[in-house]
mmCIF file of N, CA, C and O in Angstrom:
data_model
loop_
_atom_site.group_PDB
_atom_site.id
_atom_site.type_symbol
_atom_site.label_atom_id
_atom_site.label_comp_id
_atom_site.label_asym_id
_atom_site.label_seq_id
_atom_site.Cartn_x
_atom_site.Cartn_y
_atom_site.Cartn_z
ATOM 1 N N MET A 1 2.233 -12.829 16.877
ATOM 2 C CA MET A 1 3.014 -11.748 17.422
ATOM 3 C C MET A 1 2.789 -10.501 16.574
ATOM 4 O O MET A 1 2.735 -10.561 15.355
ATOM 5 N N ILE A 2 2.653 -9.389 17.233
ATOM 6 C CA ILE A 2 2.470 -8.103 16.563
ATOM 7 C C ILE A 2 3.764 -7.312 16.689
ATOM 8 O O ILE A 2 4.321 -7.182 17.777
ATOM 9 N N ILE A 3 4.234 -6.795 15.557
ATOM 10 C CA ILE A 3 5.415 -5.932 15.585
ATOM 11 C C ILE A 3 5.057 -4.609 14.920
ATOM 12 O O ILE A 3 4.222 -4.558 14.011
ATOM 13 N N GLN A 4 5.659 -3.561 15.387
ATOM 14 C CA GLN A 4 5.418 -2.251 14.826
ATOM 15 C C GLN A 4 6.339 -2.050 13.625
ATOM 16 O O GLN A 4 7.546 -2.305 13.705
ATOM 17 N N LEU A 5 5.759 -1.598 12.520
ATOM 18 C CA LEU A 5 6.539 -1.339 11.316
ATOM 19 C C LEU A 5 6.911 0.134 11.248
ATOM 20 O O LEU A 5 6.180 0.990 11.733
ATOM 21 N N ASP A 6 8.019 0.409 10.616
ATOM 22 C CA ASP A 6 8.484 1.784 10.436
ATOM 23 C C ASP A 6 8.332 2.132 8.964
ATOM 24 O O ASP A 6 9.184 1.784 8.145
ATOM 25 N N GLN A 7 7.236 2.823 8.625
ATOM 26 C CA GLN A 7 6.991 3.111 7.212
ATOM 27 C C GLN A 7 7.998 4.096 6.633
ATOM 28 O O GLN A 7 8.086 4.248 5.428
ATOM 29 N N LYS A 8 8.807 4.727 7.470
ATOM 30 C CA LYS A 8 9.847 5.622 6.959
ATOM 31 C C LYS A 8 11.077 4.836 6.491
ATOM 32 O O LYS A 8 11.917 5.371 5.781
ATOM 33 N N ASN A 9 11.153 3.570 6.865
ATOM 34 C CA ASN A 9 12.204 2.676 6.393
ATOM 35 C C ASN A 9 11.809 2.226 4.986
ATOM 36 O O ASN A 9 10.750 1.627 4.785
ATOM 37 N N LYS A 10 12.645 2.523 3.992
ATOM 38 C CA LYS A 10 12.276 2.289 2.597
ATOM 39 C C LYS A 10 11.945 0.824 2.304
ATOM 40 O O LYS A 10 11.002 0.535 1.569
ATOM 41 N N GLU A 11 12.686 -0.106 2.865
ATOM 42 C CA GLU A 11 12.418 -1.529 2.618
ATOM 43 C C GLU A 11 11.081 -1.945 3.220
ATOM 44 O O GLU A 11 10.318 -2.684 2.601
ATOM 45 N N GLN A 12 10.791 -1.460 4.420
ATOM 46 C CA GLN A 12 9.501 -1.776 5.032
ATOM 47 C C GLN A 12 8.368 -1.093 4.276
ATOM 48 O O GLN A 12 7.291 -1.660 4.109
ATOM 49 N N ALA A 13 8.604 0.108 3.802
ATOM 50 C CA ALA A 13 7.589 0.820 3.016
ATOM 51 C C ALA A 13 7.268 0.048 1.735
ATOM 52 O O ALA A 13 6.107 -0.020 1.324
ATOM 53 N N LYS A 14 8.275 -0.537 1.104
ATOM 54 C CA LYS A 14 8.046 -1.348 -0.100
ATOM 55 C C LYS A 14 7.147 -2.537 0.212
ATOM 56 O O LYS A 14 6.248 -2.866 -0.562
ATOM 57 N N GLN A 15 7.393 -3.178 1.347
ATOM 58 C CA GLN A 15 6.586 -4.329 1.739
ATOM 59 C C GLN A 15 5.154 -3.914 2.066
ATOM 60 O O GLN A 15 4.194 -4.597 1.699
ATOM 61 N N ILE A 16 5.010 -2.791 2.757
ATOM 62 C CA ILE A 16 3.677 -2.271 3.070
ATOM 63 C C ILE A 16 2.925 -1.977 1.780
ATOM 64 O O ILE A 16 1.752 -2.346 1.627
ATOM 65 N N LEU A 17 3.584 -1.316 0.847
ATOM 66 C CA LEU A 17 2.948 -0.967 -0.422
ATOM 67 C C LEU A 17 2.541 -2.220 -1.201
ATOM 68 O O LEU A 17 1.454 -2.266 -1.782
ATOM 69 N N HIS A 18 3.379 -3.224 -1.192
ATOM 70 C CA HIS A 18 3.071 -4.474 -1.891
ATOM 71 C C HIS A 18 1.764 -5.076 -1.370
ATOM 72 O O HIS A 18 0.890 -5.458 -2.143
ATOM 73 N N ILE A 19 1.624 -5.125 -0.064
ATOM 74 C CA ILE A 19 0.399 -5.677 0.538
ATOM 75 C C ILE A 19 -0.787 -4.750 0.270
ATOM 76 O O ILE A 19 -1.885 -5.208 -0.062
ATOM 77 N N GLN A 20 -0.562 -3.456 0.400
ATOM 78 C CA GLN A 20 -1.627 -2.475 0.165
ATOM 79 C C GLN A 20 -2.169 -2.590 -1.252
ATOM 80 O O GLN A 20 -3.388 -2.614 -1.456
ATOM 81 N N LEU A 21 -1.274 -2.650 -2.228
ATOM 82 C CA LEU A 21 -1.714 -2.716 -3.626
ATOM 83 C C LEU A 21 -2.491 -3.992 -3.903
ATOM 84 O O LEU A 21 -3.511 -3.964 -4.599
ATOM 85 N N ALA A 22 -2.038 -5.103 -3.350
ATOM 86 C CA ALA A 22 -2.748 -6.373 -3.554
ATOM 87 C C ALA A 22 -4.151 -6.300 -2.963
ATOM 88 O O ALA A 22 -5.125 -6.732 -3.590
ATOM 89 N N ALA A 23 -4.272 -5.756 -1.766
ATOM 90 C CA ALA A 23 -5.577 -5.671 -1.101
ATOM 91 C C ALA A 23 -6.527 -4.735 -1.848
ATOM 92 O O ALA A 23 -7.691 -5.078 -2.085
ATOM 93 N N TYR A 24 -6.043 -3.562 -2.219
ATOM 94 C CA TYR A 24 -6.911 -2.610 -2.907
ATOM 95 C C TYR A 24 -7.237 -3.060 -4.331
ATOM 96 O O TYR A 24 -8.297 -2.732 -4.858
ATOM 97 N N GLN A 25 -6.346 -3.810 -4.959
ATOM 98 C CA GLN A 25 -6.639 -4.338 -6.292
ATOM 99 C C GLN A 25 -7.803 -5.322 -6.220
ATOM 100 O O GLN A 25 -8.690 -5.295 -7.065
ATOM 101 N N MET A 26 -7.812 -6.148 -5.187
ATOM 102 C CA MET A 26 -8.922 -7.086 -5.003
ATOM 103 C C MET A 26 -10.230 -6.328 -4.784
ATOM 104 O O MET A 26 -11.263 -6.665 -5.361
ATOM 105 N N GLU A 27 -10.171 -5.290 -3.968
ATOM 106 C CA GLU A 27 -11.374 -4.489 -3.715
ATOM 107 C C GLU A 27 -11.842 -3.808 -5.000
ATOM 108 O O GLU A 27 -13.031 -3.794 -5.307
ATOM 109 N N ALA A 28 -10.901 -3.250 -5.744
ATOM 110 C CA ALA A 28 -11.246 -2.567 -6.991
ATOM 111 C C ALA A 28 -11.931 -3.525 -7.965
ATOM 112 O O ALA A 28 -12.902 -3.154 -8.641
ATOM 113 N N GLU A 29 -11.444 -4.750 -8.054
ATOM 114 C CA GLU A 29 -12.058 -5.743 -8.937
ATOM 115 C C GLU A 29 -13.461 -6.089 -8.461
ATOM 116 O O GLU A 29 -14.378 -6.238 -9.276
ATOM 117 N N GLN A 30 -13.660 -6.192 -7.161
ATOM 118 C CA GLN A 30 -14.971 -6.549 -6.615
ATOM 119 C C GLN A 30 -16.007 -5.468 -6.869
ATOM 120 O O GLN A 30 -17.160 -5.765 -7.146
ATOM 121 N N ILE A 31 -15.592 -4.201 -6.764
ATOM 122 C CA ILE A 31 -16.561 -3.123 -6.946
ATOM 123 C C ILE A 31 -16.572 -2.571 -8.373
ATOM 124 O O ILE A 31 -17.393 -1.721 -8.700
ATOM 125 N N GLY A 32 -15.660 -3.052 -9.202
ATOM 126 C CA GLY A 32 -15.627 -2.612 -10.602
ATOM 127 C C GLY A 32 -15.138 -1.193 -10.784
ATOM 128 O O GLY A 32 -15.573 -0.486 -11.686
ATOM 129 N N TYR A 33 -14.219 -0.763 -9.941
ATOM 130 C CA TYR A 33 -13.683 0.601 -10.015
ATOM 131 C C TYR A 33 -12.176 0.548 -9.799
ATOM 132 O O TYR A 33 -11.706 0.299 -8.693
ATOM 133 N N GLN A 34 -11.416 0.778 -10.850
ATOM 134 C CA GLN A 34 -9.960 0.636 -10.794
ATOM 135 C C GLN A 34 -9.221 1.929 -10.439
ATOM 136 O O GLN A 34 -7.994 1.954 -10.437
ATOM 137 N N ASP A 35 -9.960 2.998 -10.141
ATOM 138 C CA ASP A 35 -9.320 4.299 -9.914
ATOM 139 C C ASP A 35 -9.251 4.668 -8.434
ATOM 140 O O ASP A 35 -9.306 5.837 -8.087
ATOM 141 N N LEU A 36 -9.112 3.683 -7.562
ATOM 142 C CA LEU A 36 -9.009 3.958 -6.136
ATOM 143 C C LEU A 36 -7.678 4.661 -5.840
ATOM 144 O O LEU A 36 -6.626 4.226 -6.305
ATOM 145 N N PRO A 37 -7.709 5.750 -5.076
ATOM 146 C CA PRO A 37 -6.469 6.487 -4.780
ATOM 147 C C PRO A 37 -5.336 5.634 -4.207
ATOM 148 O O PRO A 37 -4.175 5.834 -4.598
ATOM 149 N N PRO A 38 -5.593 4.679 -3.298
ATOM 150 C CA PRO A 38 -4.476 3.884 -2.766
ATOM 151 C C PRO A 38 -3.744 3.060 -3.838
ATOM 152 O O PRO A 38 -2.596 2.695 -3.642
ATOM 153 N N LEU A 39 -4.397 2.799 -4.970
ATOM 154 C CA LEU A 39 -3.736 2.056 -6.048
ATOM 155 C C LEU A 39 -2.706 2.908 -6.782
ATOM 156 O O LEU A 39 -1.902 2.387 -7.549
ATOM 157 N N LYS A 40 -2.732 4.206 -6.537
ATOM 158 C CA LYS A 40 -1.818 5.127 -7.218
ATOM 159 C C LYS A 40 -0.643 5.527 -6.327
ATOM 160 O O LYS A 40 0.227 6.288 -6.757
ATOM 161 N N GLU A 41 -0.624 5.045 -5.098
ATOM 162 C CA GLU A 41 0.440 5.442 -4.177
ATOM 163 C C GLU A 41 1.769 4.776 -4.539
ATOM 164 O O GLU A 41 1.817 3.726 -5.163
ATOM 165 N N THR A 42 2.834 5.433 -4.129
ATOM 166 C CA THR A 42 4.195 4.958 -4.367
ATOM 167 C C THR A 42 4.881 4.706 -3.025
ATOM 168 O O THR A 42 4.339 5.043 -1.965
ATOM 169 N N VAL A 43 6.082 4.176 -3.063
ATOM 170 C CA VAL A 43 6.854 3.972 -1.842
ATOM 171 C C VAL A 43 7.063 5.321 -1.149
ATOM 172 O O VAL A 43 6.958 5.430 0.078
ATOM 173 N N LYS A 44 7.296 6.344 -1.924
ATOM 174 C CA LYS A 44 7.493 7.686 -1.361
ATOM 175 C C LYS A 44 6.259 8.142 -0.587
ATOM 176 O O LYS A 44 6.367 8.737 0.479
ATOM 177 N N ASP A 45 5.063 7.834 -1.107
ATOM 178 C CA ASP A 45 3.829 8.187 -0.409
ATOM 179 C C ASP A 45 3.710 7.448 0.927
ATOM 180 O O ASP A 45 3.285 8.029 1.922
ATOM 181 N N VAL A 46 4.067 6.176 0.916
ATOM 182 C CA VAL A 46 3.983 5.360 2.140
ATOM 183 C C VAL A 46 4.975 5.884 3.186
ATOM 184 O O VAL A 46 4.675 5.881 4.382
ATOM 185 N N CYS A 47 6.105 6.368 2.746
ATOM 186 C CA CYS A 47 7.148 6.846 3.674
ATOM 187 C C CYS A 47 6.788 8.143 4.384
ATOM 188 O O CYS A 47 7.448 8.499 5.356
ATOM 189 N N LYS A 48 5.780 8.831 3.931
ATOM 190 C CA LYS A 48 5.403 10.129 4.547
ATOM 191 C C LYS A 48 4.949 9.955 5.976
ATOM 192 O O LYS A 48 4.384 9.025 6.383
#
């Protein structure tokens, strides 16, 4: 089932960020570059 998330909802934004950081951290490790912009985002950034 697919549900639409509301990134302006702070709790949902936290969950989105948690998944985002995990995914980009794996990518950063694979390519050997830890300075990817998505790794620096905050809940406030996701809520925009």
